[in-house]
Tab-separated table of C-alpha atoms and ligand atoms in Angstrom:
chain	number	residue	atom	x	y	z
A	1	UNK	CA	0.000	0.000	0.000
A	2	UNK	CA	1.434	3.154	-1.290
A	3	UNK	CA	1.920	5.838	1.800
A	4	UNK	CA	-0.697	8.591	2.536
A	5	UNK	CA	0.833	11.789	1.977
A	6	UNK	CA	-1.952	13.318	3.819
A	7	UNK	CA	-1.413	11.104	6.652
A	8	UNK	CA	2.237	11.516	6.621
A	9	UNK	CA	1.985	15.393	7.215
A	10	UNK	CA	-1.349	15.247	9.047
A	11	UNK	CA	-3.840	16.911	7.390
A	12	UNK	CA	-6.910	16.305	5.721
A	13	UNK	CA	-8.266	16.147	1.974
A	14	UNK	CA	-9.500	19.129	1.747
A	15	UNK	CA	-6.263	20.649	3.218
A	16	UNK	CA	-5.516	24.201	1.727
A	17	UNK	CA	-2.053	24.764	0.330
A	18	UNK	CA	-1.783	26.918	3.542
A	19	UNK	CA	-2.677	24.251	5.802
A	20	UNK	CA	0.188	21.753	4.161
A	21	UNK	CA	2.198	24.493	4.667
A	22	UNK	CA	2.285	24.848	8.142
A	23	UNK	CA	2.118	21.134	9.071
A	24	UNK	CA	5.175	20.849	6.870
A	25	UNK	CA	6.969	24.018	8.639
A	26	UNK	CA	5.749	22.134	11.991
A	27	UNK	CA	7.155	18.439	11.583
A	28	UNK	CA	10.428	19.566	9.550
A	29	UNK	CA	11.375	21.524	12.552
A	30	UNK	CA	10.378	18.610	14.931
A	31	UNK	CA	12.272	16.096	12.751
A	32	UNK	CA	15.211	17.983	11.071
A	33	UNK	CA	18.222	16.047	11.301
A	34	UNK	CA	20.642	18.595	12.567
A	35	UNK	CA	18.065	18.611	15.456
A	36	UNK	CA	17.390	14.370	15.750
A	37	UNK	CA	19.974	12.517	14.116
A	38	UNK	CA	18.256	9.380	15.177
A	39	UNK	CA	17.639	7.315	11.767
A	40	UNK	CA	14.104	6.394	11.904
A	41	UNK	CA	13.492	9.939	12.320
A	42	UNK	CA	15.594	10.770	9.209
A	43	UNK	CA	13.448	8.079	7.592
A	44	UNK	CA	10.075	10.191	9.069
A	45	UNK	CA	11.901	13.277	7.983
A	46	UNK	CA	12.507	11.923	4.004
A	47	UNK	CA	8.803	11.063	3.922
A	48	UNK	CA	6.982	14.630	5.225
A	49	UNK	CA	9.493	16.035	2.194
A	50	UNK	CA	8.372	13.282	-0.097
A	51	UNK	CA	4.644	14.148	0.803
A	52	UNK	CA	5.098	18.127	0.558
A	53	UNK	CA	6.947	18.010	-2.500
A	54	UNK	CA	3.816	16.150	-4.148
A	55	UNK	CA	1.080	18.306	-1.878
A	56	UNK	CA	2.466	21.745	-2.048
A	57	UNK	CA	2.907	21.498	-5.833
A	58	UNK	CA	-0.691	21.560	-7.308
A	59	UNK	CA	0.072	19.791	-10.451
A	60	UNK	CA	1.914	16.826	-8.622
A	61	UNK	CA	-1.550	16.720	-5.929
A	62	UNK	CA	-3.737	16.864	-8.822
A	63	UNK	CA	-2.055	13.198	-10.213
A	64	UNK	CA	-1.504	12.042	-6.630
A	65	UNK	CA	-5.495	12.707	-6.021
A	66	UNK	CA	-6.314	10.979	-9.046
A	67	UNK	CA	-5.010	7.994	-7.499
A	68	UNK	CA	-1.155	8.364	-8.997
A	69	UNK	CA	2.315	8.738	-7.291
A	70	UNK	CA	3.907	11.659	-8.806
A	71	UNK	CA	7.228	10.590	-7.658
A	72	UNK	CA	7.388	7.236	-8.471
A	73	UNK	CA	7.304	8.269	-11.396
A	74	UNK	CA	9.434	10.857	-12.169
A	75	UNK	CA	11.863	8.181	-10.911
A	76	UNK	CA	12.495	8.165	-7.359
A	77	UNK	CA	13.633	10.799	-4.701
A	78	UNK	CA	11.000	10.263	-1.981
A	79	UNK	CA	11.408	8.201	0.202
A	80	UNK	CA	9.007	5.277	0.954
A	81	UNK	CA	6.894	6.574	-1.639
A	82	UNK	CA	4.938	3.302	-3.218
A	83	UNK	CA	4.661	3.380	-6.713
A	84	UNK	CA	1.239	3.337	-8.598
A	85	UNK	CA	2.486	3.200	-12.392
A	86	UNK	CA	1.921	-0.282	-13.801
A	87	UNK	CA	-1.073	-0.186	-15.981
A	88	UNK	CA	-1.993	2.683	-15.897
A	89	UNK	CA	0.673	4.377	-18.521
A	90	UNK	CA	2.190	7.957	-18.173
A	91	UNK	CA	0.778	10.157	-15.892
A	92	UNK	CA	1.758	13.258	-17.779
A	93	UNK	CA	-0.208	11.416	-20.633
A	94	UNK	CA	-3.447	11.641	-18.612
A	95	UNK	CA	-2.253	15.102	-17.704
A	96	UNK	CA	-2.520	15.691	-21.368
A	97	UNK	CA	-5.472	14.253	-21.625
A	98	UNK	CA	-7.220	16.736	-19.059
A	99	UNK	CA	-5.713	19.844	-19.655
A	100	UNK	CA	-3.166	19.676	-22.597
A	101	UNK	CA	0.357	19.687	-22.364
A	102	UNK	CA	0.488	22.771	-21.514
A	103	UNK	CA	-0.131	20.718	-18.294
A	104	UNK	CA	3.599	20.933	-17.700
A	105	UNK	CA	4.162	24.489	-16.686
A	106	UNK	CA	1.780	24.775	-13.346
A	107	UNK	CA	1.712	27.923	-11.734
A	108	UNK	CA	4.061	30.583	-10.789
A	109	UNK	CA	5.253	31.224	-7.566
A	110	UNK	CA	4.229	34.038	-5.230
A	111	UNK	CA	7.584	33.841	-4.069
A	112	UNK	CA	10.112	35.871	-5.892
A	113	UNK	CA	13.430	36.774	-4.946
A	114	UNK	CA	14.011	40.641	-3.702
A	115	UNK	CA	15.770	43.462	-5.640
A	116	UNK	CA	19.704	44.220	-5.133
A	117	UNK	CA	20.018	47.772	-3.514
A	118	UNK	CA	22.609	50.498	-3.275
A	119	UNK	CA	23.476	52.915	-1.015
A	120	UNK	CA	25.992	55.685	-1.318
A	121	UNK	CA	28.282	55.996	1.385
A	122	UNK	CA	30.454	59.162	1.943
A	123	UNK	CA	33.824	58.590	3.963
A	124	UNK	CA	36.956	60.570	3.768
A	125	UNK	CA	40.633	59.857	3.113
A	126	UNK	CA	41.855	58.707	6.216
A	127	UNK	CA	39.154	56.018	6.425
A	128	UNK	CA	39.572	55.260	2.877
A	129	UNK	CA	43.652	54.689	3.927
A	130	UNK	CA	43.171	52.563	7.094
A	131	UNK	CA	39.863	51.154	7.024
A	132	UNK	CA	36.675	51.579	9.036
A	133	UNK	CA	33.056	50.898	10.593
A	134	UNK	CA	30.200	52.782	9.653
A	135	UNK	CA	26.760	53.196	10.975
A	136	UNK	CA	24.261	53.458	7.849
A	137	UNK	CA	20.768	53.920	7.795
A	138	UNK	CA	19.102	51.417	5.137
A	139	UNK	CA	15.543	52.200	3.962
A	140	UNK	CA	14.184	48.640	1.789
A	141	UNK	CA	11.543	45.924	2.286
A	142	UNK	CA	11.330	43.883	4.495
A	143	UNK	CA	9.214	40.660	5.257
A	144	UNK	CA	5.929	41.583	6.842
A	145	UNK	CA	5.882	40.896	10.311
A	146	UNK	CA	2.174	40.704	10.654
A	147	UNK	CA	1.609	38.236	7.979
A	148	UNK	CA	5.415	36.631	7.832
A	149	UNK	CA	4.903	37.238	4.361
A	150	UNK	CA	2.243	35.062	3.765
A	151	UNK	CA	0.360	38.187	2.231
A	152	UNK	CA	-2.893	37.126	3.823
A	153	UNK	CA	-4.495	38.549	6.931
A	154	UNK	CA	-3.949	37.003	10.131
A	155	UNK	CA	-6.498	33.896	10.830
A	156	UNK	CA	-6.584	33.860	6.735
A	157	UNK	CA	-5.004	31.969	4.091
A	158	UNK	CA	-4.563	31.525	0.869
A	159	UNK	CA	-7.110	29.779	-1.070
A	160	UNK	CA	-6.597	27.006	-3.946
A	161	UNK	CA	-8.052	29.509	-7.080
A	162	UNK	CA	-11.534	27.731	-7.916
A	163	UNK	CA	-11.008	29.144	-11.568
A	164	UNK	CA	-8.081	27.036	-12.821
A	165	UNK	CA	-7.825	24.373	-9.498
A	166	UNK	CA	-4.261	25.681	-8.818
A	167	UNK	CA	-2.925	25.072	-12.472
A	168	UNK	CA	-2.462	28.977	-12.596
A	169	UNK	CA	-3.846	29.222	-15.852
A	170	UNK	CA	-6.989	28.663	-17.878
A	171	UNK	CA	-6.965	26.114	-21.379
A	172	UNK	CA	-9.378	26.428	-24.091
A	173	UNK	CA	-10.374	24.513	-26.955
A	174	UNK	CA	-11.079	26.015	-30.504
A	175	UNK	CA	-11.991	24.679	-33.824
A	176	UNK	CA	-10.073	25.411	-36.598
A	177	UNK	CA	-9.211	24.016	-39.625
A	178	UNK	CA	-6.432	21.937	-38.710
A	179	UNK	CA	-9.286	20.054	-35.984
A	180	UNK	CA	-9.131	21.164	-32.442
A	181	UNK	CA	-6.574	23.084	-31.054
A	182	UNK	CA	-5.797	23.466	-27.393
A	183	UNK	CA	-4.576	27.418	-26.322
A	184	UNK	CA	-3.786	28.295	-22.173
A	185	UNK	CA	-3.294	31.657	-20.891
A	186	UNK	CA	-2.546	32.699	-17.474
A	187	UNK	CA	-5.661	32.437	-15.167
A	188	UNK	CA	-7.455	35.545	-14.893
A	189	UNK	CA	-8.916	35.266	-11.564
A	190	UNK	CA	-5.429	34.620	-9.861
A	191	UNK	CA	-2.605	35.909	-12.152
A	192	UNK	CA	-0.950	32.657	-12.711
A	193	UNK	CA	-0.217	31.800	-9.055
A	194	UNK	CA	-2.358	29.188	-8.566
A	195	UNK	CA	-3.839	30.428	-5.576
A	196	UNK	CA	-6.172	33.513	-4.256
A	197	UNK	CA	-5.823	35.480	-1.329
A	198	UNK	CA	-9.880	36.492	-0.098
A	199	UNK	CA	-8.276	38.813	2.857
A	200	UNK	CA	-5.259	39.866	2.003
A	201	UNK	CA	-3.236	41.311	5.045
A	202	UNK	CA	-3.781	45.137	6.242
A	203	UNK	CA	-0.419	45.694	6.800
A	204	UNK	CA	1.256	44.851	3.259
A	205	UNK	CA	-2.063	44.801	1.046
A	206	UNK	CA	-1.119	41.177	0.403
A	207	UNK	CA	2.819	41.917	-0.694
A	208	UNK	CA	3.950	39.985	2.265
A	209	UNK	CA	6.336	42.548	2.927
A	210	UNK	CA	6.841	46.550	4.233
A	211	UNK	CA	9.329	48.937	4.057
A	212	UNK	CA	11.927	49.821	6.591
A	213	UNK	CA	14.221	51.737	7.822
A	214	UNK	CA	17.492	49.750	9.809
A	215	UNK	CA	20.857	50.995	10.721
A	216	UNK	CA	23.462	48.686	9.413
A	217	UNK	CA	26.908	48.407	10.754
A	218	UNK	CA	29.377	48.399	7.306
A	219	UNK	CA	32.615	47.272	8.032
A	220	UNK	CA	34.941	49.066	5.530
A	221	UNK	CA	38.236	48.278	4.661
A	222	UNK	CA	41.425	49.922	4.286
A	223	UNK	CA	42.168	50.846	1.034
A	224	UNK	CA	38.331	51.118	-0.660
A	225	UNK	CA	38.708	54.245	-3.140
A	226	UNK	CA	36.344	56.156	-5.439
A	227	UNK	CA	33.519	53.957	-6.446
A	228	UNK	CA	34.561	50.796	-4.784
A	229	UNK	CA	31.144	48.543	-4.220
A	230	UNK	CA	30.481	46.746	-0.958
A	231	UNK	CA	28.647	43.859	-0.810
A	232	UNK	CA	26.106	42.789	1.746
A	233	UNK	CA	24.571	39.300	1.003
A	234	UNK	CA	20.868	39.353	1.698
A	235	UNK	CA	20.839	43.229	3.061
A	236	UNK	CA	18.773	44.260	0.134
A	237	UNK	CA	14.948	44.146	-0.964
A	238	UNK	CA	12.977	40.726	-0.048
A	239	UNK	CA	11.020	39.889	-2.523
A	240	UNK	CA	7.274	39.265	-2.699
A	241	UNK	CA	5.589	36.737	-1.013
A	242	UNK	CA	8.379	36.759	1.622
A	243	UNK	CA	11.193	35.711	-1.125
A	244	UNK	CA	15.066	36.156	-0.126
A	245	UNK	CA	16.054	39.450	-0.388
A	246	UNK	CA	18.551	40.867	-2.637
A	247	UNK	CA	22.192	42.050	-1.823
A	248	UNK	CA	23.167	45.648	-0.632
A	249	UNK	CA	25.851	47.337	-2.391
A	250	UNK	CA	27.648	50.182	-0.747
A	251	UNK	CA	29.307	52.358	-3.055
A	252	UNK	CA	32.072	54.652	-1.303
A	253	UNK	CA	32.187	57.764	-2.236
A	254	UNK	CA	35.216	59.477	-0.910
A	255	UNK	CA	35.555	63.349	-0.110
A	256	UNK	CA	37.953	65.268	-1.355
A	257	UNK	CA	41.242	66.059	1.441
A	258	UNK	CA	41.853	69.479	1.641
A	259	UNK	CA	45.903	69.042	1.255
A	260	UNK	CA	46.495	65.110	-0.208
A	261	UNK	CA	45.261	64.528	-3.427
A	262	UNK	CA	45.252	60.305	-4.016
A	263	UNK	CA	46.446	59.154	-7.286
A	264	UNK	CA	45.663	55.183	-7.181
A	265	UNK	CA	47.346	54.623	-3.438
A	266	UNK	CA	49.852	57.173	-3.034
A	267	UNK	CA	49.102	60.419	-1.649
A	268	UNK	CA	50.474	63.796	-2.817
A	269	UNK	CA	50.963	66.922	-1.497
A	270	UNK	CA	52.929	70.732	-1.719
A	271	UNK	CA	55.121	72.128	0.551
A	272	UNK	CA	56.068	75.249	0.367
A	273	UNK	CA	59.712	76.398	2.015
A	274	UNK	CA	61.534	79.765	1.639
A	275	UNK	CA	64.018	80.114	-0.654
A	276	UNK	CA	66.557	80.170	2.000
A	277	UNK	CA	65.990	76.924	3.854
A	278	UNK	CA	65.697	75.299	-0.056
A	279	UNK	CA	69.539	76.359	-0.505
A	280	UNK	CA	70.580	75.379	3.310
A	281	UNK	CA	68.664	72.466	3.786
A	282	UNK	CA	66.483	72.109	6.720
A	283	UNK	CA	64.030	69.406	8.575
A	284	UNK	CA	60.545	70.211	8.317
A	285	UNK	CA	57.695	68.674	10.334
A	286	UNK	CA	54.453	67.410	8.236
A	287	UNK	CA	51.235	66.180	9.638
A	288	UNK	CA	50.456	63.322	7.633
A	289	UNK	CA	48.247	60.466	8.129
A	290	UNK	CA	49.876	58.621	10.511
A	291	UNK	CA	50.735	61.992	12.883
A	292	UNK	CA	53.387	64.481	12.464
A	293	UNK	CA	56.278	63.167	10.776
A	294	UNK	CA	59.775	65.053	9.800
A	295	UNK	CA	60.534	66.279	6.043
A	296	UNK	CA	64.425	66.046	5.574
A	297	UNK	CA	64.590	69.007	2.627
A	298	UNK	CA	68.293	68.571	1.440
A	299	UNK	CA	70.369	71.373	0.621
A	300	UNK	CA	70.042	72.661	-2.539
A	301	UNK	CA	66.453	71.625	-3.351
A	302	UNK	CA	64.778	73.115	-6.031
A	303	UNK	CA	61.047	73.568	-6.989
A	304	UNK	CA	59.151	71.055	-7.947
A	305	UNK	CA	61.509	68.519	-6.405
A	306	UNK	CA	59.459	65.867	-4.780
A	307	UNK	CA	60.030	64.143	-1.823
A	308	UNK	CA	58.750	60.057	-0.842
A	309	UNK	CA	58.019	59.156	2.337
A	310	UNK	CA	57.688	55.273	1.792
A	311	UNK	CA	54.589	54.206	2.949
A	312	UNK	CA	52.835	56.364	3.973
A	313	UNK	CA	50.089	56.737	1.451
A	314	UNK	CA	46.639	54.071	1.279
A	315	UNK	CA	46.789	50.526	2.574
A	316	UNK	CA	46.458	48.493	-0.327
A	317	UNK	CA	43.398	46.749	-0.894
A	318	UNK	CA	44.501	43.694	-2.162
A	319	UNK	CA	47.466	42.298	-0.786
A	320	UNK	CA	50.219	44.369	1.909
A	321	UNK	CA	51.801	47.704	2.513
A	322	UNK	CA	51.128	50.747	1.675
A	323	UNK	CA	51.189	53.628	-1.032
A	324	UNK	CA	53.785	56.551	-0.670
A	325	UNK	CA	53.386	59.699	0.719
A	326	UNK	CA	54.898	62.189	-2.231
A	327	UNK	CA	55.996	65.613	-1.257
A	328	UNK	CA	56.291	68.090	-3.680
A	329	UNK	CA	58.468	70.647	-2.684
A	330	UNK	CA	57.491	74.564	-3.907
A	331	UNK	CA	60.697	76.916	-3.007
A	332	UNK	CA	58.931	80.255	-2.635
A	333	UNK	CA	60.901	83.704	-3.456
A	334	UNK	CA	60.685	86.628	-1.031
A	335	UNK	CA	58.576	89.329	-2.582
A	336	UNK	CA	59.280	92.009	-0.316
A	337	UNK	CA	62.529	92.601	0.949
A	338	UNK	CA	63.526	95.286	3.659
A	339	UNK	CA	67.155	97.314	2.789
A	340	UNK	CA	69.604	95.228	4.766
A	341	UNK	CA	67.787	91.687	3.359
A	342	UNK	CA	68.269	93.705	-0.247
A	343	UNK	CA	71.701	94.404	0.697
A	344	UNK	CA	72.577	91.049	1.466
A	345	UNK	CA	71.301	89.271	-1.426
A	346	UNK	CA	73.021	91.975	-3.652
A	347	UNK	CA	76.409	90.578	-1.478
A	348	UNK	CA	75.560	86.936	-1.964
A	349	UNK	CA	74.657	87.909	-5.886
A	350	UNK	CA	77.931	89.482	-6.487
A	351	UNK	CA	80.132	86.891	-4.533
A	352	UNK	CA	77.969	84.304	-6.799
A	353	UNK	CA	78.639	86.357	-9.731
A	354	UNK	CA	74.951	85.996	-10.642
A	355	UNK	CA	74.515	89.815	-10.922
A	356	UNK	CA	73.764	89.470	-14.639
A	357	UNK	CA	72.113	86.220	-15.381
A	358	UNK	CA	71.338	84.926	-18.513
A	359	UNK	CA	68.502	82.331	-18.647
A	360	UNK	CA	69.190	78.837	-19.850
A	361	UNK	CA	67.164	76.172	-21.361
A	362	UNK	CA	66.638	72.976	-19.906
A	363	UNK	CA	66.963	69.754	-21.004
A	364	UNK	CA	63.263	68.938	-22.142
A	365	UNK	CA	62.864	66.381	-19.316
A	366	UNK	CA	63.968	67.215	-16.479
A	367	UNK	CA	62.319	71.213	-16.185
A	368	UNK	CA	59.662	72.065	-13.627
A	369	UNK	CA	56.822	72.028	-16.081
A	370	UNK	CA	57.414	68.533	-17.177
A	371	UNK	CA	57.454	67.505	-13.773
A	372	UNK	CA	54.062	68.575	-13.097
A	373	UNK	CA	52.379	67.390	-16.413
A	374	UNK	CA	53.763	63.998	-15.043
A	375	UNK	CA	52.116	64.460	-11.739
A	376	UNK	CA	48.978	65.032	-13.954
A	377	UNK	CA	49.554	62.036	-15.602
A	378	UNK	CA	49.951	60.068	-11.910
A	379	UNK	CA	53.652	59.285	-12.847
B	401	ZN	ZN1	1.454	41.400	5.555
B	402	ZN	ZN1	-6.508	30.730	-11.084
């Protein structure tokens, strides 16, 4: 004797999809085998799935009602399932033979999977460089806590649609003149699901789900730059009918520094030291990222020299260390000079003899301006 899928999950005939449901939820909770590992309840546990894969999937109840064993006969995979087949031919034949082969398709599910969402997240430099954990507020669906979902009102359910019995869609037969031919569309009276909700919930007018707004903690790490995307696995939209939800994506968006400007994971910025100091040579201190740190400017330094400190710059995303820190040095020329600072520097011309100076060209290279249209070009 072939096994009683209503028996197995407890419910009767006339159960509503709603109803198989629940028991389901109910006994694979009770027998799971992460929670009882003992094997005749594994056994117990193989046969509620064997019964609510046939009773939860209209088409498969419709042949097991008719007196057939859907899985028997699609070869296996429930267990204890007896089979009905000999004799009696292919039940997708009879299928066929009711409703067309259209038969096949069944409905759609209310059940969808949510939307991906995206947030924009602001963060400056020095989080960008080291890494960090934001707080952000999150506004998407989530399930509906009054109906878990479900989409129908508490005390409710959903109802087998009396229009197409749960197929989710309507056949019809017209003459033409090739004989009879057989055309489905999706059921009018339930959209294809296979079901109807009379009452559907107050909260989520039957969506099974409502928006929301959450705080998230992001953890961001060092080294995210411009446009970098975040992912959160199953932080975005759930989907009707209480479907996973999506993935959040957290694009950074990072503010501009007032003095570094970032050029993939090194930093730059200008110093400026008087003209003086640029011929003597002089330490110079320089709050960078990490604190105040000390510039060594070599004698003789000229404009537009630059200066690395060795990593000091972005922590690499991917893989270790860190960008440079790239000084550029801007040796600024006294505009105003009193008459003993005039004096001088007449003195120190003369004893230079650069009293009359001519200018001289460069080699194309190595001048100031080239220097900077390779800064441009993140050289
Ligand atoms: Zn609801
Ligand atoms: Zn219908």
């Amino acid at each position: 004797m072939a096994t009683d899928y209503y028996t197995v999950l407890g419910v009767g005939r006339d159960a509503s999809q709603d109803q198989i449901k629940k028991a389901f939820r109910r006994l694979a909770r009770e027998l799971h085998p992460d929670v009882n590992p003992d094997p005749k309840t594994q056994e117990r546990f193989k046969e509620i799935n064997a019964a609510y894969e046939v009773l939860s999937d209209p088409q498969k109840k419709q042949v097991y009602d008719l007196g057939g064993d859907p899985l028997s006969q699609a070869g296996g995979g429930g267990g204890g399932a007896g089979g009905f087949g000999a004799g009696f031919g292919n039940f997708s034949d009879i299928m066929d033979a009711f409703f067309g082969a259209s038969a096949q398709r069944g409905p759609r599910s209310r059940t969808r999977r949510g939307q991906d969402a995206m947030i924009r997240l602001d963060i400056e430099l020095d989080e960008a460089a080291f890494g960090t954990t934001k707080e952000i507020q999150v506004d998407t669906a989530i399930v509906c806590t009054t109906c878990t979902g479900e989409g129908a009102a508490p005390g409710t359910s959903a109802q087998t649609c009396d229009m197409c019995r749960g197929r989710g869609e309507v056949s019809q037969v017209t003459r033409s003149f090739l004989g009879q031919v057989m055309t489905s569309r999706p059921c009018p009276q339930c959209q294809g699901f296979g079901t109807v909700v009379p009452t559907p919930c107050p909260e989520c007018a039957g969506d099974g789900r409502i928006r929301s707004r959450r705080t998230l903690t992001v953890k961001i790490p060092a080294g995210v730059d411009n446009g970098t995307r975040i992912q959160l696995a199953g932080e975005g939209e759930v989907g009707p009918g209480g479907g996973p939800a999506g993935d959040l994506y957290v694009e950074i968006h990072e503010q501009a520094h007032p003095v570094f400007q970032r050029r993939g994971d090194d930093l730059h910025c200008t110093v400026t030291i008087p003209m003086t100091a640029a011929a003597l040579g002089t330490k110079c201190p320089l709050e960078t990222l990490d604190g105040v740190e000390e510039i060594d400017v070599r004698p003789g330094t000229q404009s537009g020299q630059s200066i690395p400190l060795h990593q000091r710059g972005v922590t690499h995303l991917r893989g270790n260390g860190r960008g440079d820190l790239i000084v550029h040095v801007e040796v600024q020329t006294p505009s105003k000079l009193d008459p003993e600072q005039e004096e001088l520097l007449r003195r120190l011309a003369k004893l230079r003899g650069e009293e009359r100076p001519t200018g001289q060209f460069q080699p194309g290279q190595q001048g100031l301006f080239s220097r900077l249209k390779d800064a441009f070009n993140g050289r």
